[in-house]
């Protein structure tokens, strides 16, 4: 899958917001059929989402994903049947309880791809992995076997707070995520890495505070996340910048890789006053690979 730094939610039942989303610098739009659409507008939103997908077949700059309703909701199958003829790049699956939910979605996608004349396996999945209390206890199921359609994993702080009966997901004094939410974040990151999926940071709901967003992106990136979900168009540029390696980071990483390649027999090397070993080499290679992916995608 092409690396995606910024994923922007757009209500699928708004022509104006869909059109503006296409002009936004976000790497991907998520056409939302779940939280952003009232029940009595579901059918309208499905039709609009499919029409928008068909009208925008060129996804070279910006991918087009669709968030359907939860798999156990009566709307979900109708969501999929309506949008798959438009060939979405991927499906965002909310309120995932176990990896089996992803595998069930994968089976449905195969049937719908065949019906729509799409390449089998071409539609990827982003799992929203911690929006229910049960989901916190089932990350191990991903290791037991999950569909290779799974491209990315994120976690849901707001829905999880509601599921746990919490008034907020932040500590009232420090402002940091409280313990259950730190656990969800950690398990999302480690599970994504374990199954070779992209770990995606959670939304910052205060869309007016771009400095808070920048700090949260920096924290996510330092932890190992790649990319973040946006709830407002103004957030995309901040997210893209935060998850793009700087020229200084790229230059340093090249120096690290070069010095190890010039000294293949050494496991530990000093460079600019720092002692480096194999984990530093791996980090440098990972950063260069990330930069190459972003450049290849035109970022």
GROMACS .gro file of C-alpha atoms in nm:
model
  299
    1UNK     CA    1   0.000   0.000   0.000
    2UNK     CA    2   0.113   0.353  -0.072
    3UNK     CA    3   0.213   0.520   0.253
    4UNK     CA    4  -0.055   0.760   0.379
    5UNK     CA    5   0.038   1.038   0.621
    6UNK     CA    6  -0.295   1.219   0.651
    7UNK     CA    7  -0.642   1.063   0.638
    8UNK     CA    8  -0.921   1.325   0.624
    9UNK     CA    9  -1.279   1.240   0.719
   10UNK     CA   10  -1.540   1.388   0.484
   11UNK     CA   11  -1.918   1.340   0.523
   12UNK     CA   12  -2.030   1.133   0.226
   13UNK     CA   13  -2.361   1.319   0.199
   14UNK     CA   14  -2.214   1.664   0.128
   15UNK     CA   15  -2.122   1.750  -0.233
   16UNK     CA   16  -1.955   2.070  -0.117
   17UNK     CA   17  -1.733   1.900   0.140
   18UNK     CA   18  -1.647   1.616  -0.096
   19UNK     CA   19  -1.536   1.864  -0.363
   20UNK     CA   20  -1.330   2.062  -0.112
   21UNK     CA   21  -1.178   1.740   0.017
   22UNK     CA   22  -1.049   1.657  -0.330
   23UNK     CA   23  -0.859   1.989  -0.326
   24UNK     CA   24  -0.720   1.927   0.023
   25UNK     CA   25  -0.354   1.819   0.064
   26UNK     CA   26  -0.458   1.508   0.259
   27UNK     CA   27  -0.299   1.189   0.125
   28UNK     CA   28  -0.635   1.013   0.160
   29UNK     CA   29  -0.999   1.105   0.203
   30UNK     CA   30  -1.228   0.887   0.412
   31UNK     CA   31  -1.581   0.919   0.277
   32UNK     CA   32  -1.778   0.874   0.596
   33UNK     CA   33  -2.098   0.672   0.603
   34UNK     CA   34  -2.095   0.618   0.979
   35UNK     CA   35  -2.085   0.893   1.241
   36UNK     CA   36  -2.114   1.188   1.001
   37UNK     CA   37  -2.436   1.070   0.834
   38UNK     CA   38  -2.782   1.057   0.992
   39UNK     CA   39  -2.979   0.734   0.954
   40UNK     CA   40  -3.236   0.892   0.724
   41UNK     CA   41  -2.961   1.006   0.485
   42UNK     CA   42  -2.774   0.677   0.460
   43UNK     CA   43  -2.907   0.583   0.118
   44UNK     CA   44  -2.836   0.930  -0.020
   45UNK     CA   45  -2.484   0.920   0.123
   46UNK     CA   46  -2.413   0.578  -0.031
   47UNK     CA   47  -2.520   0.696  -0.375
   48UNK     CA   48  -2.315   1.015  -0.343
   49UNK     CA   49  -2.010   0.824  -0.226
   50UNK     CA   50  -2.025   0.586  -0.521
   51UNK     CA   51  -2.078   0.871  -0.767
   52UNK     CA   52  -1.781   1.057  -0.619
   53UNK     CA   53  -1.560   0.749  -0.645
   54UNK     CA   54  -1.657   0.694  -1.008
   55UNK     CA   55  -1.600   1.062  -1.091
   56UNK     CA   56  -1.248   1.049  -0.946
   57UNK     CA   57  -1.071   0.744  -1.089
   58UNK     CA   58  -0.726   0.907  -1.071
   59UNK     CA   59  -0.600   0.830  -0.722
   60UNK     CA   60  -0.231   0.898  -0.788
   61UNK     CA   61  -0.220   1.203  -0.556
   62UNK     CA   62  -0.497   1.122  -0.312
   63UNK     CA   63  -0.647   0.787  -0.221
   64UNK     CA   64  -1.020   0.749  -0.161
   65UNK     CA   65  -1.136   0.528   0.124
   66UNK     CA   66  -1.483   0.472   0.269
   67UNK     CA   67  -1.581   0.427   0.633
   68UNK     CA   68  -1.877   0.194   0.648
   69UNK     CA   69  -2.100   0.126   0.946
   70UNK     CA   70  -1.986  -0.143   1.193
   71UNK     CA   71  -1.995  -0.496   1.059
   72UNK     CA   72  -2.272  -0.606   1.297
   73UNK     CA   73  -2.491  -0.309   1.195
   74UNK     CA   74  -2.771  -0.367   0.947
   75UNK     CA   75  -2.637  -0.082   0.729
   76UNK     CA   76  -2.290  -0.228   0.666
   77UNK     CA   77  -2.370  -0.472   0.385
   78UNK     CA   78  -2.573  -0.209   0.200
   79UNK     CA   79  -2.281   0.032   0.246
   80UNK     CA   80  -2.041  -0.211   0.082
   81UNK     CA   81  -2.277  -0.308  -0.200
   82UNK     CA   82  -2.332   0.058  -0.283
   83UNK     CA   83  -1.971   0.179  -0.287
   84UNK     CA   84  -1.775  -0.116  -0.429
   85UNK     CA   85  -1.874  -0.041  -0.793
   86UNK     CA   86  -1.680   0.285  -0.743
   87UNK     CA   87  -1.360   0.092  -0.661
   88UNK     CA   88  -1.259   0.253  -0.331
   89UNK     CA   89  -0.893   0.217  -0.244
   90UNK     CA   90  -0.991   0.082   0.094
   91UNK     CA   91  -1.257   0.036   0.359
   92UNK     CA   92  -1.234   0.180   0.709
   93UNK     CA   93  -1.396  -0.067   0.948
   94UNK     CA   94  -1.511   0.088   1.278
   95UNK     CA   95  -1.575  -0.082   1.613
   96UNK     CA   96  -1.362  -0.386   1.536
   97UNK     CA   97  -1.378  -0.637   1.822
   98UNK     CA   98  -1.141  -0.908   1.695
   99UNK     CA   99  -0.938  -0.991   1.385
  100UNK     CA  100  -1.226  -1.215   1.281
  101UNK     CA  101  -1.424  -0.900   1.199
  102UNK     CA  102  -1.153  -0.805   0.951
  103UNK     CA  103  -1.151  -1.153   0.802
  104UNK     CA  104  -1.529  -1.146   0.762
  105UNK     CA  105  -1.505  -0.810   0.585
  106UNK     CA  106  -1.231  -0.948   0.360
  107UNK     CA  107  -1.460  -1.232   0.249
  108UNK     CA  108  -1.737  -0.989   0.164
  109UNK     CA  109  -1.496  -0.769  -0.028
  110UNK     CA  110  -1.381  -1.062  -0.241
  111UNK     CA  111  -1.738  -1.138  -0.345
  112UNK     CA  112  -1.818  -0.773  -0.417
  113UNK     CA  113  -1.492  -0.721  -0.609
  114UNK     CA  114  -1.582  -1.015  -0.832
  115UNK     CA  115  -1.928  -0.875  -0.894
  116UNK     CA  116  -1.789  -0.529  -0.974
  117UNK     CA  117  -1.515  -0.664  -1.201
  118UNK     CA  118  -1.236  -0.544  -0.972
  119UNK     CA  119  -0.909  -0.719  -0.903
  120UNK     CA  120  -0.958  -0.959  -0.613
  121UNK     CA  121  -0.768  -0.831  -0.312
  122UNK     CA  122  -0.732  -0.475  -0.441
  123UNK     CA  123  -0.946  -0.318  -0.167
  124UNK     CA  124  -0.749  -0.272   0.155
  125UNK     CA  125  -0.872  -0.238   0.514
  126UNK     CA  126  -0.804   0.014   0.791
  127UNK     CA  127  -0.912  -0.131   1.125
  128UNK     CA  128  -1.031   0.103   1.401
  129UNK     CA  129  -0.924  -0.133   1.672
  130UNK     CA  130  -1.023   0.007   2.012
  131UNK     CA  131  -1.370   0.158   2.002
  132UNK     CA  132  -1.521  -0.109   2.228
  133UNK     CA  133  -1.420  -0.240   2.570
  134UNK     CA  134  -1.392  -0.595   2.436
  135UNK     CA  135  -1.145  -0.486   2.169
  136UNK     CA  136  -0.887  -0.398   2.433
  137UNK     CA  137  -0.867  -0.766   2.527
  138UNK     CA  138  -0.841  -0.923   2.181
  139UNK     CA  139  -0.533  -0.782   2.009
  140UNK     CA  140  -0.379  -1.131   2.026
  141UNK     CA  141  -0.631  -1.247   1.764
  142UNK     CA  142  -0.444  -1.047   1.501
  143UNK     CA  143  -0.143  -1.272   1.557
  144UNK     CA  144  -0.355  -1.585   1.506
  145UNK     CA  145  -0.418  -1.491   1.145
  146UNK     CA  146  -0.555  -1.175   0.988
  147UNK     CA  147  -0.635  -1.103   0.624
  148UNK     CA  148  -0.349  -0.961   0.419
  149UNK     CA  149  -0.595  -0.691   0.312
  150UNK     CA  150  -0.522  -0.526   0.648
  151UNK     CA  151  -0.314  -0.222   0.555
  152UNK     CA  152  -0.341  -0.004   0.864
  153UNK     CA  153  -0.450   0.000   1.226
  154UNK     CA  154  -0.569   0.294   1.432
  155UNK     CA  155  -0.739   0.334   1.767
  156UNK     CA  156  -1.046   0.525   1.879
  157UNK     CA  157  -1.014   0.743   2.186
  158UNK     CA  158  -1.359   0.904   2.180
  159UNK     CA  159  -1.570   0.593   2.127
  160UNK     CA  160  -1.357   0.403   2.376
  161UNK     CA  161  -1.423   0.668   2.640
  162UNK     CA  162  -1.797   0.624   2.584
  163UNK     CA  163  -1.765   0.245   2.597
  164UNK     CA  164  -1.577   0.262   2.928
  165UNK     CA  165  -1.812   0.517   3.081
  166UNK     CA  166  -1.530   0.772   3.105
  167UNK     CA  167  -1.605   1.143   3.099
  168UNK     CA  168  -1.278   1.210   2.914
  169UNK     CA  169  -0.980   1.018   2.780
  170UNK     CA  170  -0.730   1.269   2.924
  171UNK     CA  171  -0.591   1.302   3.276
  172UNK     CA  172  -0.743   1.616   3.434
  173UNK     CA  173  -0.407   1.741   3.567
  174UNK     CA  174  -0.140   1.635   3.317
  175UNK     CA  175  -0.352   1.642   3.002
  176UNK     CA  176  -0.194   1.313   2.894
  177UNK     CA  177  -0.403   1.014   2.789
  178UNK     CA  178  -0.528   0.826   3.095
  179UNK     CA  179  -0.414   0.467   3.154
  180UNK     CA  180  -0.678   0.272   2.955
  181UNK     CA  181  -0.618   0.495   2.653
  182UNK     CA  182  -0.240   0.469   2.681
  183UNK     CA  183  -0.290   0.092   2.680
  184UNK     CA  184  -0.508   0.113   2.368
  185UNK     CA  185  -0.251   0.332   2.194
  186UNK     CA  186   0.036   0.101   2.285
  187UNK     CA  187  -0.144  -0.215   2.175
  188UNK     CA  188  -0.249  -0.054   1.847
  189UNK     CA  189   0.111   0.040   1.770
  190UNK     CA  190   0.267  -0.292   1.867
  191UNK     CA  191   0.001  -0.502   1.696
  192UNK     CA  192   0.028  -0.302   1.374
  193UNK     CA  193   0.404  -0.352   1.370
  194UNK     CA  194   0.367  -0.722   1.450
  195UNK     CA  195   0.140  -0.785   1.150
  196UNK     CA  196   0.321  -0.545   0.914
  197UNK     CA  197   0.040  -0.288   0.900
  198UNK     CA  198   0.076   0.090   0.914
  199UNK     CA  199   0.010   0.225   1.266
  200UNK     CA  200  -0.202   0.541   1.240
  201UNK     CA  201  -0.241   0.800   1.517
  202UNK     CA  202  -0.574   0.892   1.668
  203UNK     CA  203  -0.765   1.213   1.593
  204UNK     CA  204  -0.718   1.543   1.775
  205UNK     CA  205  -1.073   1.669   1.813
  206UNK     CA  206  -0.980   2.031   1.898
  207UNK     CA  207  -0.930   2.123   1.533
  208UNK     CA  208  -0.870   2.491   1.607
  209UNK     CA  209  -0.556   2.421   1.812
  210UNK     CA  210  -0.302   2.333   1.544
  211UNK     CA  211  -0.017   2.357   1.794
  212UNK     CA  212  -0.174   2.081   2.002
  213UNK     CA  213  -0.207   1.879   1.683
  214UNK     CA  214   0.159   1.937   1.595
  215UNK     CA  215   0.270   1.823   1.941
  216UNK     CA  216   0.049   1.516   1.925
  217UNK     CA  217   0.183   1.428   1.578
  218UNK     CA  218   0.539   1.465   1.703
  219UNK     CA  219   0.463   1.236   1.997
  220UNK     CA  220   0.304   0.980   1.764
  221UNK     CA  221   0.593   0.985   1.521
  222UNK     CA  222   0.854   0.951   1.796
  223UNK     CA  223   0.659   0.653   1.929
  224UNK     CA  224   0.653   0.479   1.591
  225UNK     CA  225   0.322   0.575   1.435
  226UNK     CA  226   0.312   0.674   1.069
  227UNK     CA  227   0.032   0.915   0.984
  228UNK     CA  228  -0.276   1.048   1.159
  229UNK     CA  229  -0.647   1.087   1.101
  230UNK     CA  230  -0.781   1.440   1.051
  231UNK     CA  231  -1.128   1.566   1.138
  232UNK     CA  232  -1.089   1.909   0.977
  233UNK     CA  233  -0.932   2.020   0.645
  234UNK     CA  234  -0.694   2.259   0.824
  235UNK     CA  235  -0.524   1.966   0.998
  236UNK     CA  236  -0.388   1.796   0.685
  237UNK     CA  237  -0.089   2.023   0.622
  238UNK     CA  238   0.024   1.997   0.985
  239UNK     CA  239   0.000   1.618   0.976
  240UNK     CA  240   0.185   1.590   0.644
  241UNK     CA  241   0.469   1.807   0.769
  242UNK     CA  242   0.498   1.622   1.099
  243UNK     CA  243   0.528   1.280   0.936
  244UNK     CA  244   0.770   1.387   0.663
  245UNK     CA  245   1.138   1.342   0.757
  246UNK     CA  246   1.330   1.670   0.754
  247UNK     CA  247   1.634   1.729   0.534
  248UNK     CA  248   1.850   1.715   0.847
  249UNK     CA  249   1.705   1.378   0.950
  250UNK     CA  250   1.762   1.237   0.602
  251UNK     CA  251   2.120   1.366   0.591
  252UNK     CA  252   2.201   1.217   0.933
  253UNK     CA  253   2.045   0.883   0.842
  254UNK     CA  254   2.251   0.867   0.523
  255UNK     CA  255   2.566   0.933   0.725
  256UNK     CA  256   2.477   0.649   0.959
  257UNK     CA  257   2.409   0.405   0.675
  258UNK     CA  258   2.723   0.512   0.488
  259UNK     CA  259   2.958   0.469   0.783
  260UNK     CA  260   2.827   0.119   0.857
  261UNK     CA  261   2.856   0.023   0.490
  262UNK     CA  262   3.214   0.152   0.488
  263UNK     CA  263   3.293  -0.060   0.795
  264UNK     CA  264   3.105  -0.387   0.740
  265UNK     CA  265   3.295  -0.575   1.009
  266UNK     CA  266   3.198  -0.343   1.293
  267UNK     CA  267   2.885  -0.370   1.506
  268UNK     CA  268   2.949  -0.048   1.699
  269UNK     CA  269   3.077   0.277   1.548
  270UNK     CA  270   3.136   0.631   1.678
  271UNK     CA  271   2.994   0.916   1.471
  272UNK     CA  272   2.989   1.285   1.564
  273UNK     CA  273   3.035   1.206   1.931
  274UNK     CA  274   2.765   0.936   1.940
  275UNK     CA  275   2.812   0.562   1.978
  276UNK     CA  276   2.597   0.379   1.725
  277UNK     CA  277   2.506   0.012   1.690
  278UNK     CA  278   2.269  -0.208   1.488
  279UNK     CA  279   1.939  -0.059   1.618
  280UNK     CA  280   2.060   0.287   1.507
  281UNK     CA  281   2.138   0.148   1.163
  282UNK     CA  282   1.791  -0.005   1.141
  283UNK     CA  283   1.631   0.326   1.244
  284UNK     CA  284   1.833   0.512   0.981
  285UNK     CA  285   1.732   0.269   0.708
  286UNK     CA  286   1.368   0.290   0.814
  287UNK     CA  287   1.374   0.670   0.797
  288UNK     CA  288   1.533   0.669   0.452
  289UNK     CA  289   1.276   0.417   0.331
  290UNK     CA  290   0.998   0.639   0.468
  291UNK     CA  291   1.143   0.944   0.292
  292UNK     CA  292   1.171   0.748  -0.034
  293UNK     CA  293   0.807   0.636  -0.011
  294UNK     CA  294   0.688   0.992   0.047
  295UNK     CA  295   0.895   1.125  -0.243
  296UNK     CA  296   0.771   0.849  -0.471
  297UNK     CA  297   0.412   0.942  -0.386
  298UNK     CA  298   0.480   1.305  -0.475
  299UNK     CA  299   0.484   1.427  -0.114
   0.00000   0.00000   0.00000
